[in-house]
Structure formats: C-alpha cells, structure tokens
Amino acid sequence: MDPNAFGSPLHNMSIYNLLQMREAAQRPIRVGVVGAGATGRAIALQLGTPVPGIRLAGIANRTAAHAERSFREAAIRDWQSAETTAEADSLIARGIPVLTADPQVLTRSGEIDIIVEVTGTVDFAASVVLDAIAHRKAVVMVNAELDSLVGPLLKAKADDAGVVLTHTDGDEPGVAMTLVRYVQSVGLRPVAAGNIKGMVDYYRTPATQQGFAERNDQDVKKVTSFADATKLSMETTVLANATGFGVGRRGMYGPACGYVRELATLLPAEAMLAGGIVDYSVGASPHTGGFVVVHETNPYKQTQLAYYKLGDGPFYVFYTPFHLPHIQLPSTIARAVLHRDPTVAPQAGPSCEVVTIAKRDLKAGETLDGVGGFCAYGLIENRAAARDINALPIAMSEDCVMLRDVAKDQVVGFADVSLPSPRLIDRLWQEQLQRWPSARPPAAGAAPANARQQKGEPVTTAA
C-alpha cells in the first residue's frame, strides 16, 4: 500500500507528526519557488526558518538580484546558480539550494517535490503551472489572477496527470475554505463565506497608491488591485469555484459593519439559502481574515449556540482573525505532498468569473493596462451572467485595445476590444469554455457587453 494513500497508517497521522518524522529522517519536502517579489520573498523567509520537514530547494526568477535578495533575507548563504536541470539536481541532492532564471530548471527537476508559483502573472504563470503538471509536480498557486481565470481547467489537467493543484492557506480563499471544511466536518451547513476587508474603493489607481506601495516595499499595481476590489473579486472567485457558491449580485454586497458576526443579519438570507454565496465585510473587526456563515434551524442547537454567544440564529458567523500567506503556506505544502489534499481547489467547472469594469470613461484606441491599473477594476460575477454578456475577464485585459467607447462603471466585453497577439492564456480560456460551455453561449458577432448588461449600481465603500 502507498504509505500516503487514504486510510493508510501514515495518511491518518497528523501533518505535524509526519513533518517531524521527515525532519528526523533528513527527508524534507523540497520546495521550488517561482517568483521573488514581495510575497515570494516572505515565503522564502519563512521556509528558511526552516520549517521542520520542509526545505526551500530553489528559487526561479527572471531578475537574479531579486532571488538573491530572497536568499539573503532568509539567511540562506550557501545557494548556488544552476542553468540546467542536471546542475540543479546535483546541487539539491547535496542539500544546496539553487537559483535559476529558468523555471523549467525547477519544474523538471527530479529533486523537487512541489512547485510554489507566486509571480502574480497570468500568461507566464500558466506556462510554469502547465510544465510542472506535465512533469508530475504538485503545484501551489499563490496567484489569484491565474486561479480565478482558468483554475478549473488547470485543476482538471492536474487531475488527469495524477498530481495536486491547490491555492494556499493564508491567502483569503484558503483561510475561508479551511474554515468551510472545518464547519462541515462537525456537521454544520455553510451557506456563505468570504473576506474580512478594511476598505474597498473602485477608483483607486497607481497614483493614489504609490505612497502606500513605497512604504510597504510592494508593487504599486498589486496594491492598487487590493484596494479597487479586483483582488477581492479574484479571491472570492477562487473560493466560489471551490465551494460551488455564487454571488447574490455582481460585485457582492459587502456590508459595512463594526463586527464580522453582524453579517448573520446583513447578508441576504434568500441568496444564502438558494445555494450559498461568497461575499465580504467592510470595516468589521477583526479587520482581516476570512469568515463562514452557517445555517441552523434546530431549536435545541440554537439554544446551545446562543449560550456560547454566537447569537440567536438561524445564521451564525465563524471567522479566522488573520491571514498570513507566508506562514500558513507550509501547511498547504505538507497537505499536498503528504496527503495529496488540496487546501482549496475548484470542484469542477467555474462558478464565478471576474469581469472587467471601466474605472473611467474609456475611449476607442486606448490600450488597457490590466489588473491594478488606471483603466479598469474587476468585479466578481456569476459565470452564466458573465458569459451571457460576453464579458472580458480582467485577467485577460492587459494590452487589449479598445474598439469603441465604454462609459465609466460599465462592463468591457470581448466585442469592445481587440486582443493582443495570441497568448497561451487565450488558448486556455477557449479550452475552458469548450470543456464547460456556458448555458447561453454568445452568438458570433454578439453585441457589446453593455447592450445586454444586467444593470447593477456600482458600490464604493471605505472604512
């Protein structure tokens, strides 16, 4: 029997005990990290602690200086450069971490157990994930941009290859999904889940976020996407695809409140009971983390929950008051390698998408600047509704050229733009559409998105 197979003695042991055994046996899980931006550096720092039973075996990054910084900040001094997989294999086998500009050196290495993709890109990241899957590597995507766009297709390809593909604990989708799985494991019924946000402002731009980015040593477009609802929408789309939940309306409700447990009465009961929704709170204590709403109608159970100060019901809010991607990632790595258990991954086809919305009036001839830019923000939408209006996913919007004017706060559709030269992600998007056709596929020459748009007033909220 495979020692990691479900039901085997080792499978039933806790992650902690299995990692301790690996540490004692000097057989750590060997991790290859692709990407050395702010999040990648934090991950390298944590893995360099080191985590018992897990080791950082290599970093791939196109700019060598950034990867060198990752090793330096993690106090890993004995790394060496590797230009080929053979060089990497020889070094890693001797316990020496490697630095490379080519991610295939890691994805194709026989000495690497799992790849952590953390570039925040879409097309490039897709090529990394596909190559890792093709070479039978488990993959953790710390990349909501890619996961929210074609995560279902990549998961299907990983399943076909017999490897694990997962988003990570510590990022909000993983925090909420871990909580969803917990409440299910104790017999509760989750009907909503999502993020605890401090603020949302659709119209933030790199200009407004420049100072924050500099103070926190972050990429300015990345932090803009945090503020303008795009990253929030991507993260909740990852969660929706993992739970099968939808959204009550485009962009979600996002009620402002003082304490996250107030969501029990602020989110729409009908939508929660109709199949579940993803959503978020604004300004609610504890100001960060993830939540799950459960529904309980048994009067005896309601009495017990009230006694333990969870409220009068029938909706009750459970929450995790933190999200720490770099610290919680090792749990996802261990679950994937030791138990072949994805922390958060699509159930099947897409449940939701993130559509492109004009941040200002857009004019024909303009080139869109993608996620976290000046041109557009992204909002989560139910998949059927997004395909009904042929909406352009924001993760595909960069370098698209506007063919016609689109007014502020209106959806940008495929018919409104000219796509850049063929990209890998365009092929994957079409493959995902063919694998899971929408209920009402748009006809050839379909009208622009806003000619058939389901009207919904934009909501801008801030703490």
PDB file of C-alpha atoms in Angstrom, residues 139-346:
ATOM      1  CA  VAL A 139       1.665  22.862  -7.531  1.00  0.00           C
ATOM      2  CA  VAL A 140       0.602  25.569  -5.082  1.00  0.00           C
ATOM      3  CA  MET A 141      -0.709  28.657  -6.839  1.00  0.00           C
ATOM      4  CA  VAL A 142      -0.255  31.766  -4.717  1.00  0.00           C
ATOM      5  CA  ASN A 143      -1.757  33.508  -7.720  1.00  0.00           C
ATOM      6  CA  ALA A 144      -5.404  34.564  -7.634  1.00  0.00           C
ATOM      7  CA  GLU A 145      -5.053  36.209 -11.043  1.00  0.00           C
ATOM      8  CA  LEU A 146      -4.433  32.888 -12.775  1.00  0.00           C
ATOM      9  CA  ASP A 147      -6.560  30.722 -10.489  1.00  0.00           C
ATOM     10  CA  SER A 148      -9.673  32.892 -10.855  1.00  0.00           C
ATOM     11  CA  LEU A 149      -9.343  32.826 -14.639  1.00  0.00           C
ATOM     12  CA  VAL A 150      -8.529  29.228 -15.604  1.00  0.00           C
ATOM     13  CA  GLY A 151      -8.154  27.450 -12.279  1.00  0.00           C
ATOM     14  CA  PRO A 152     -10.875  24.906 -13.140  1.00  0.00           C
ATOM     15  CA  LEU A 153      -9.092  23.893 -16.337  1.00  0.00           C
ATOM     16  CA  LEU A 154      -5.684  23.677 -14.655  1.00  0.00           C
ATOM     17  CA  LYS A 155      -7.210  21.576 -11.869  1.00  0.00           C
ATOM     18  CA  ALA A 156      -8.663  19.194 -14.468  1.00  0.00           C
ATOM     19  CA  LYS A 157      -5.254  18.877 -16.133  1.00  0.00           C
ATOM     20  CA  ALA A 158      -3.634  18.197 -12.754  1.00  0.00           C
ATOM     21  CA  ASP A 159      -6.236  15.527 -12.013  1.00  0.00           C
ATOM     22  CA  ASP A 160      -5.525  13.898 -15.378  1.00  0.00           C
ATOM     23  CA  ALA A 161      -1.816  13.863 -14.531  1.00  0.00           C
ATOM     24  CA  GLY A 162      -2.433  12.474 -11.045  1.00  0.00           C
ATOM     25  CA  VAL A 163      -0.961  15.472  -9.188  1.00  0.00           C
ATOM     26  CA  VAL A 164      -2.297  18.002  -6.711  1.00  0.00           C
ATOM     27  CA  LEU A 165      -3.055  21.594  -7.723  1.00  0.00           C
ATOM     28  CA  THR A 166      -4.158  23.945  -4.977  1.00  0.00           C
ATOM     29  CA  HIS A 167      -4.404  27.567  -3.884  1.00  0.00           C
ATOM     30  CA  THR A 168      -2.868  28.273  -0.499  1.00  0.00           C
ATOM     31  CA  ASP A 169      -3.946  28.586   3.078  1.00  0.00           C
ATOM     32  CA  GLY A 170      -3.071  32.038   4.395  1.00  0.00           C
ATOM     33  CA  ASP A 171      -4.466  33.759   1.325  1.00  0.00           C
ATOM     34  CA  GLU A 172      -8.115  34.594   1.984  1.00  0.00           C
ATOM     35  CA  PRO A 173      -9.601  31.818  -0.196  1.00  0.00           C
ATOM     36  CA  GLY A 174      -7.570  29.229   1.697  1.00  0.00           C
ATOM     37  CA  VAL A 175      -8.394  30.735   5.090  1.00  0.00           C
ATOM     38  CA  ALA A 176     -12.123  30.694   4.330  1.00  0.00           C
ATOM     39  CA  MET A 177     -12.044  27.261   2.674  1.00  0.00           C
ATOM     40  CA  THR A 178     -10.197  25.724   5.624  1.00  0.00           C
ATOM     41  CA  LEU A 179     -12.956  27.107   7.827  1.00  0.00           C
ATOM     42  CA  VAL A 180     -15.660  25.805   5.445  1.00  0.00           C
ATOM     43  CA  ARG A 181     -14.170  22.337   5.657  1.00  0.00           C
ATOM     44  CA  TYR A 182     -13.970  22.566   9.433  1.00  0.00           C
ATOM     45  CA  VAL A 183     -17.615  23.528   9.950  1.00  0.00           C
ATOM     46  CA  GLN A 184     -18.671  20.788   7.524  1.00  0.00           C
ATOM     47  CA  SER A 185     -16.580  18.276   9.467  1.00  0.00           C
ATOM     48  CA  VAL A 186     -18.546  18.985  12.653  1.00  0.00           C
ATOM     49  CA  GLY A 187     -21.945  18.724  10.989  1.00  0.00           C
ATOM     50  CA  LEU A 188     -22.720  22.376  10.260  1.00  0.00           C
ATOM     51  CA  ARG A 189     -24.102  23.708   6.962  1.00  0.00           C
ATOM     52  CA  PRO A 190     -22.117  26.591   5.428  1.00  0.00           C
ATOM     53  CA  VAL A 191     -24.198  28.968   3.297  1.00  0.00           C
ATOM     54  CA  ALA A 192     -21.799  31.880   2.817  1.00  0.00           C
ATOM     55  CA  ALA A 193     -18.071  32.541   3.035  1.00  0.00           C
ATOM     56  CA  GLY A 194     -15.662  35.293   2.202  1.00  0.00           C
ATOM     57  CA  ASN A 195     -13.199  38.003   3.145  1.00  0.00           C
ATOM     58  CA  ILE A 196     -12.987  40.469   6.013  1.00  0.00           C
ATOM     59  CA  LYS A 197     -11.899  43.736   4.344  1.00  0.00           C
ATOM     60  CA  GLY A 198     -10.803  47.069   5.725  1.00  0.00           C
ATOM     61  CA  MET A 199     -11.828  49.128   2.715  1.00  0.00           C
ATOM     62  CA  VAL A 200     -12.869  48.987  -0.943  1.00  0.00           C
ATOM     63  CA  ASP A 201     -12.687  51.875  -3.415  1.00  0.00           C
ATOM     64  CA  TYR A 202     -13.199  51.006  -7.077  1.00  0.00           C
ATOM     65  CA  TYR A 203     -11.436  54.140  -8.278  1.00  0.00           C
ATOM     66  CA  ARG A 204      -8.046  53.793  -6.613  1.00  0.00           C
ATOM     67  CA  THR A 205      -5.171  53.953  -9.113  1.00  0.00           C
ATOM     68  CA  PRO A 206      -1.399  53.526  -9.054  1.00  0.00           C
ATOM     69  CA  ALA A 207      -1.214  57.285  -8.490  1.00  0.00           C
ATOM     70  CA  THR A 208      -3.279  57.135  -5.289  1.00  0.00           C
ATOM     71  CA  GLN A 209      -1.483  54.015  -4.025  1.00  0.00           C
ATOM     72  CA  GLN A 210       2.116  54.977  -4.833  1.00  0.00           C
ATOM     73  CA  GLY A 211       2.985  56.131  -1.313  1.00  0.00           C
ATOM     74  CA  PHE A 212       1.499  53.017   0.314  1.00  0.00           C
ATOM     75  CA  ALA A 213       3.396  50.794  -2.119  1.00  0.00           C
ATOM     76  CA  GLU A 214       6.697  52.525  -1.396  1.00  0.00           C
ATOM     77  CA  ARG A 215       6.231  52.424   2.383  1.00  0.00           C
ATOM     78  CA  ASN A 216       5.498  48.687   2.277  1.00  0.00           C
ATOM     79  CA  ASP A 217       8.009  47.695  -0.426  1.00  0.00           C
ATOM     80  CA  GLN A 218       5.222  46.435  -2.685  1.00  0.00           C
ATOM     81  CA  ASP A 219       4.419  46.621  -6.385  1.00  0.00           C
ATOM     82  CA  VAL A 220       2.107  49.599  -6.931  1.00  0.00           C
ATOM     83  CA  LYS A 221      -0.280  47.834  -9.330  1.00  0.00           C
ATOM     84  CA  LYS A 222      -0.545  44.942  -6.908  1.00  0.00           C
ATOM     85  CA  VAL A 223      -1.594  47.145  -4.000  1.00  0.00           C
ATOM     86  CA  THR A 224      -3.962  49.051  -6.288  1.00  0.00           C
ATOM     87  CA  SER A 225      -5.712  45.765  -7.061  1.00  0.00           C
ATOM     88  CA  PHE A 226      -6.035  45.175  -3.305  1.00  0.00           C
ATOM     89  CA  ALA A 227      -7.898  48.467  -2.893  1.00  0.00           C
ATOM     90  CA  ASP A 228     -10.072  48.634  -6.019  1.00  0.00           C
ATOM     91  CA  ALA A 229     -11.921  45.305  -5.447  1.00  0.00           C
ATOM     92  CA  THR A 230     -10.123  43.417  -8.213  1.00  0.00           C
ATOM     93  CA  LYS A 231      -8.048  41.178  -5.952  1.00  0.00           C
ATOM     94  CA  LEU A 232     -11.021  40.761  -3.612  1.00  0.00           C
ATOM     95  CA  SER A 233     -13.119  39.614  -6.575  1.00  0.00           C
ATOM     96  CA  MET A 234     -10.410  37.220  -7.731  1.00  0.00           C
ATOM     97  CA  GLU A 235     -10.016  35.715  -4.270  1.00  0.00           C
ATOM     98  CA  THR A 236     -13.752  35.237  -3.795  1.00  0.00           C
ATOM     99  CA  THR A 237     -13.966  33.705  -7.284  1.00  0.00           C
ATOM    100  CA  VAL A 238     -11.337  31.135  -6.249  1.00  0.00           C
ATOM    101  CA  LEU A 239     -13.463  30.443  -3.166  1.00  0.00           C
ATOM    102  CA  ALA A 240     -16.698  30.273  -5.186  1.00  0.00           C
ATOM    103  CA  ASN A 241     -15.188  27.763  -7.594  1.00  0.00           C
ATOM    104  CA  ALA A 242     -14.039  25.626  -4.655  1.00  0.00           C
ATOM    105  CA  THR A 243     -17.390  25.669  -2.821  1.00  0.00           C
ATOM    106  CA  GLY A 244     -19.842  25.857  -5.723  1.00  0.00           C
ATOM    107  CA  PHE A 245     -21.235  29.073  -4.251  1.00  0.00           C
ATOM    108  CA  GLY A 246     -22.276  32.025  -6.406  1.00  0.00           C
ATOM    109  CA  VAL A 247     -22.786  35.738  -5.798  1.00  0.00           C
ATOM    110  CA  GLY A 248     -26.012  37.467  -4.853  1.00  0.00           C
ATOM    111  CA  ARG A 249     -25.223  40.270  -7.294  1.00  0.00           C
ATOM    112  CA  ARG A 250     -22.304  41.463  -9.389  1.00  0.00           C
ATOM    113  CA  GLY A 251     -19.568  42.720  -7.079  1.00  0.00           C
ATOM    114  CA  MET A 252     -21.231  41.169  -3.980  1.00  0.00           C
ATOM    115  CA  TYR A 253     -22.971  43.139  -1.205  1.00  0.00           C
ATOM    116  CA  GLY A 254     -20.020  43.972   1.054  1.00  0.00           C
ATOM    117  CA  PRO A 255     -21.959  45.358   4.013  1.00  0.00           C
ATOM    118  CA  ALA A 256     -20.141  47.777   6.301  1.00  0.00           C
ATOM    119  CA  CYS A 257     -20.362  46.842   9.978  1.00  0.00           C
ATOM    120  CA  GLY A 258     -18.450  47.028  13.231  1.00  0.00           C
ATOM    121  CA  TYR A 259     -18.051  43.310  13.909  1.00  0.00           C
ATOM    122  CA  VAL A 260     -17.949  40.455  11.433  1.00  0.00           C
ATOM    123  CA  ARG A 261     -20.644  38.483  13.276  1.00  0.00           C
ATOM    124  CA  GLU A 262     -23.145  41.172  12.226  1.00  0.00           C
ATOM    125  CA  LEU A 263     -23.055  39.548   8.772  1.00  0.00           C
ATOM    126  CA  ALA A 264     -25.503  36.986  10.170  1.00  0.00           C
ATOM    127  CA  THR A 265     -28.265  39.572   9.708  1.00  0.00           C
ATOM    128  CA  LEU A 266     -26.771  41.752   6.951  1.00  0.00           C
ATOM    129  CA  LEU A 267     -26.291  39.244   4.127  1.00  0.00           C
ATOM    130  CA  PRO A 268     -29.421  38.265   2.151  1.00  0.00           C
ATOM    131  CA  ALA A 269     -30.965  35.124   3.611  1.00  0.00           C
ATOM    132  CA  GLU A 270     -32.685  34.132   0.384  1.00  0.00           C
ATOM    133  CA  ALA A 271     -29.424  34.146  -1.586  1.00  0.00           C
ATOM    134  CA  MET A 272     -27.571  32.214   1.115  1.00  0.00           C
ATOM    135  CA  LEU A 273     -30.239  29.530   1.238  1.00  0.00           C
ATOM    136  CA  ALA A 274     -30.543  29.324  -2.536  1.00  0.00           C
ATOM    137  CA  GLY A 275     -27.189  27.576  -2.897  1.00  0.00           C
ATOM    138  CA  GLY A 276     -24.688  29.690  -0.997  1.00  0.00           C
ATOM    139  CA  ILE A 277     -22.826  32.913  -1.753  1.00  0.00           C
ATOM    140  CA  VAL A 278     -19.387  34.409  -1.412  1.00  0.00           C
ATOM    141  CA  ASP A 279     -19.206  37.953  -0.073  1.00  0.00           C
ATOM    142  CA  TYR A 280     -17.208  40.277   2.180  1.00  0.00           C
ATOM    143  CA  SER A 281     -17.493  42.695   5.077  1.00  0.00           C
ATOM    144  CA  VAL A 282     -16.109  46.246   5.155  1.00  0.00           C
ATOM    145  CA  GLY A 283     -14.549  47.775   8.252  1.00  0.00           C
ATOM    146  CA  ALA A 284     -15.597  44.927  10.530  1.00  0.00           C
ATOM    147  CA  SER A 285     -13.491  43.814  13.463  1.00  0.00           C
ATOM    148  CA  PRO A 286     -11.147  41.871  13.341  1.00  0.00           C
ATOM    149  CA  HIS A 287     -10.444  43.752  10.058  1.00  0.00           C
ATOM    150  CA  THR A 288      -8.687  40.849   8.339  1.00  0.00           C
ATOM    151  CA  GLY A 289      -9.095  37.118   7.717  1.00  0.00           C
ATOM    152  CA  GLY A 290     -11.980  35.023   6.475  1.00  0.00           C
ATOM    153  CA  PHE A 291     -15.495  34.118   7.598  1.00  0.00           C
ATOM    154  CA  VAL A 292     -18.125  31.423   7.106  1.00  0.00           C
ATOM    155  CA  VAL A 293     -21.853  31.765   7.747  1.00  0.00           C
ATOM    156  CA  VAL A 294     -23.689  28.599   8.760  1.00  0.00           C
ATOM    157  CA  HIS A 295     -27.440  27.981   8.905  1.00  0.00           C
ATOM    158  CA  GLU A 296     -29.041  26.081  11.774  1.00  0.00           C
ATOM    159  CA  THR A 297     -32.797  25.753  12.416  1.00  0.00           C
ATOM    160  CA  ASN A 298     -32.867  23.080  15.137  1.00  0.00           C
ATOM    161  CA  PRO A 299     -34.203  24.922  18.240  1.00  0.00           C
ATOM    162  CA  TYR A 300     -32.150  22.835  20.657  1.00  0.00           C
ATOM    163  CA  LYS A 301     -28.957  23.572  18.716  1.00  0.00           C
ATOM    164  CA  GLN A 302     -29.912  27.242  18.524  1.00  0.00           C
ATOM    165  CA  THR A 303     -30.193  27.308  22.311  1.00  0.00           C
ATOM    166  CA  GLN A 304     -26.687  25.860  22.634  1.00  0.00           C
ATOM    167  CA  LEU A 305     -25.203  28.305  20.105  1.00  0.00           C
ATOM    168  CA  ALA A 306     -26.850  31.238  21.895  1.00  0.00           C
ATOM    169  CA  TYR A 307     -25.426  30.009  25.201  1.00  0.00           C
ATOM    170  CA  TYR A 308     -21.949  30.081  23.659  1.00  0.00           C
ATOM    171  CA  LYS A 309     -22.557  33.648  22.451  1.00  0.00           C
ATOM    172  CA  LEU A 310     -22.878  33.028  18.726  1.00  0.00           C
ATOM    173  CA  GLY A 311     -26.231  34.818  18.505  1.00  0.00           C
ATOM    174  CA  ASP A 312     -29.871  33.875  18.167  1.00  0.00           C
ATOM    175  CA  GLY A 313     -29.706  32.425  14.654  1.00  0.00           C
ATOM    176  CA  PRO A 314     -30.679  30.931  12.363  1.00  0.00           C
ATOM    177  CA  PHE A 315     -27.459  32.271  10.766  1.00  0.00           C
ATOM    178  CA  TYR A 316     -24.175  32.102  12.695  1.00  0.00           C
ATOM    179  CA  VAL A 317     -20.783  33.510  11.755  1.00  0.00           C
ATOM    180  CA  PHE A 318     -17.489  31.709  12.316  1.00  0.00           C
ATOM    181  CA  TYR A 319     -14.277  33.530  11.449  1.00  0.00           C
ATOM    182  CA  THR A 320     -10.490  33.336  11.409  1.00  0.00           C
ATOM    183  CA  PRO A 321      -8.998  36.672  12.520  1.00  0.00           C
ATOM    184  CA  PHE A 322      -5.837  36.590  10.407  1.00  0.00           C
ATOM    185  CA  HIS A 323      -4.476  35.675   7.005  1.00  0.00           C
ATOM    186  CA  LEU A 324      -0.734  35.105   6.736  1.00  0.00           C
ATOM    187  CA  PRO A 325       0.152  33.550   3.356  1.00  0.00           C
ATOM    188  CA  HIS A 326       3.846  33.048   4.044  1.00  0.00           C
ATOM    189  CA  ILE A 327       3.249  31.462   7.474  1.00  0.00           C
ATOM    190  CA  GLN A 328       0.240  29.303   6.546  1.00  0.00           C
ATOM    191  CA  LEU A 329       1.674  28.144   3.204  1.00  0.00           C
ATOM    192  CA  PRO A 330       3.756  25.308   4.754  1.00  0.00           C
ATOM    193  CA  SER A 331       0.514  23.652   5.861  1.00  0.00           C
ATOM    194  CA  THR A 332      -0.717  23.657   2.257  1.00  0.00           C
ATOM    195  CA  ILE A 333       2.631  22.307   1.029  1.00  0.00           C
ATOM    196  CA  ALA A 334       2.539  19.477   3.554  1.00  0.00           C
ATOM    197  CA  ARG A 335      -1.108  18.591   2.877  1.00  0.00           C
ATOM    198  CA  ALA A 336      -0.459  18.458  -0.857  1.00  0.00           C
ATOM    199  CA  VAL A 337       2.667  16.275  -0.663  1.00  0.00           C
ATOM    200  CA  LEU A 338       1.884  14.074   2.337  1.00  0.00           C
ATOM    201  CA  HIS A 339      -1.882  13.621   1.997  1.00  0.00           C
ATOM    202  CA  ARG A 340      -2.489  14.655  -1.650  1.00  0.00           C
ATOM    203  CA  ASP A 341      -5.085  17.009  -0.188  1.00  0.00           C
ATOM    204  CA  PRO A 342      -5.645  20.387  -1.891  1.00  0.00           C
ATOM    205  CA  THR A 343      -6.377  23.212   0.537  1.00  0.00           C
ATOM    206  CA  VAL A 344      -8.658  24.996  -1.910  1.00  0.00           C
ATOM    207  CA  ALA A 345      -9.292  23.907  -5.488  1.00  0.00           C
ATOM    208  CA  PRO A 346     -12.184  24.069  -7.974  1.00  0.00           C
TER     209      PRO A 346
END
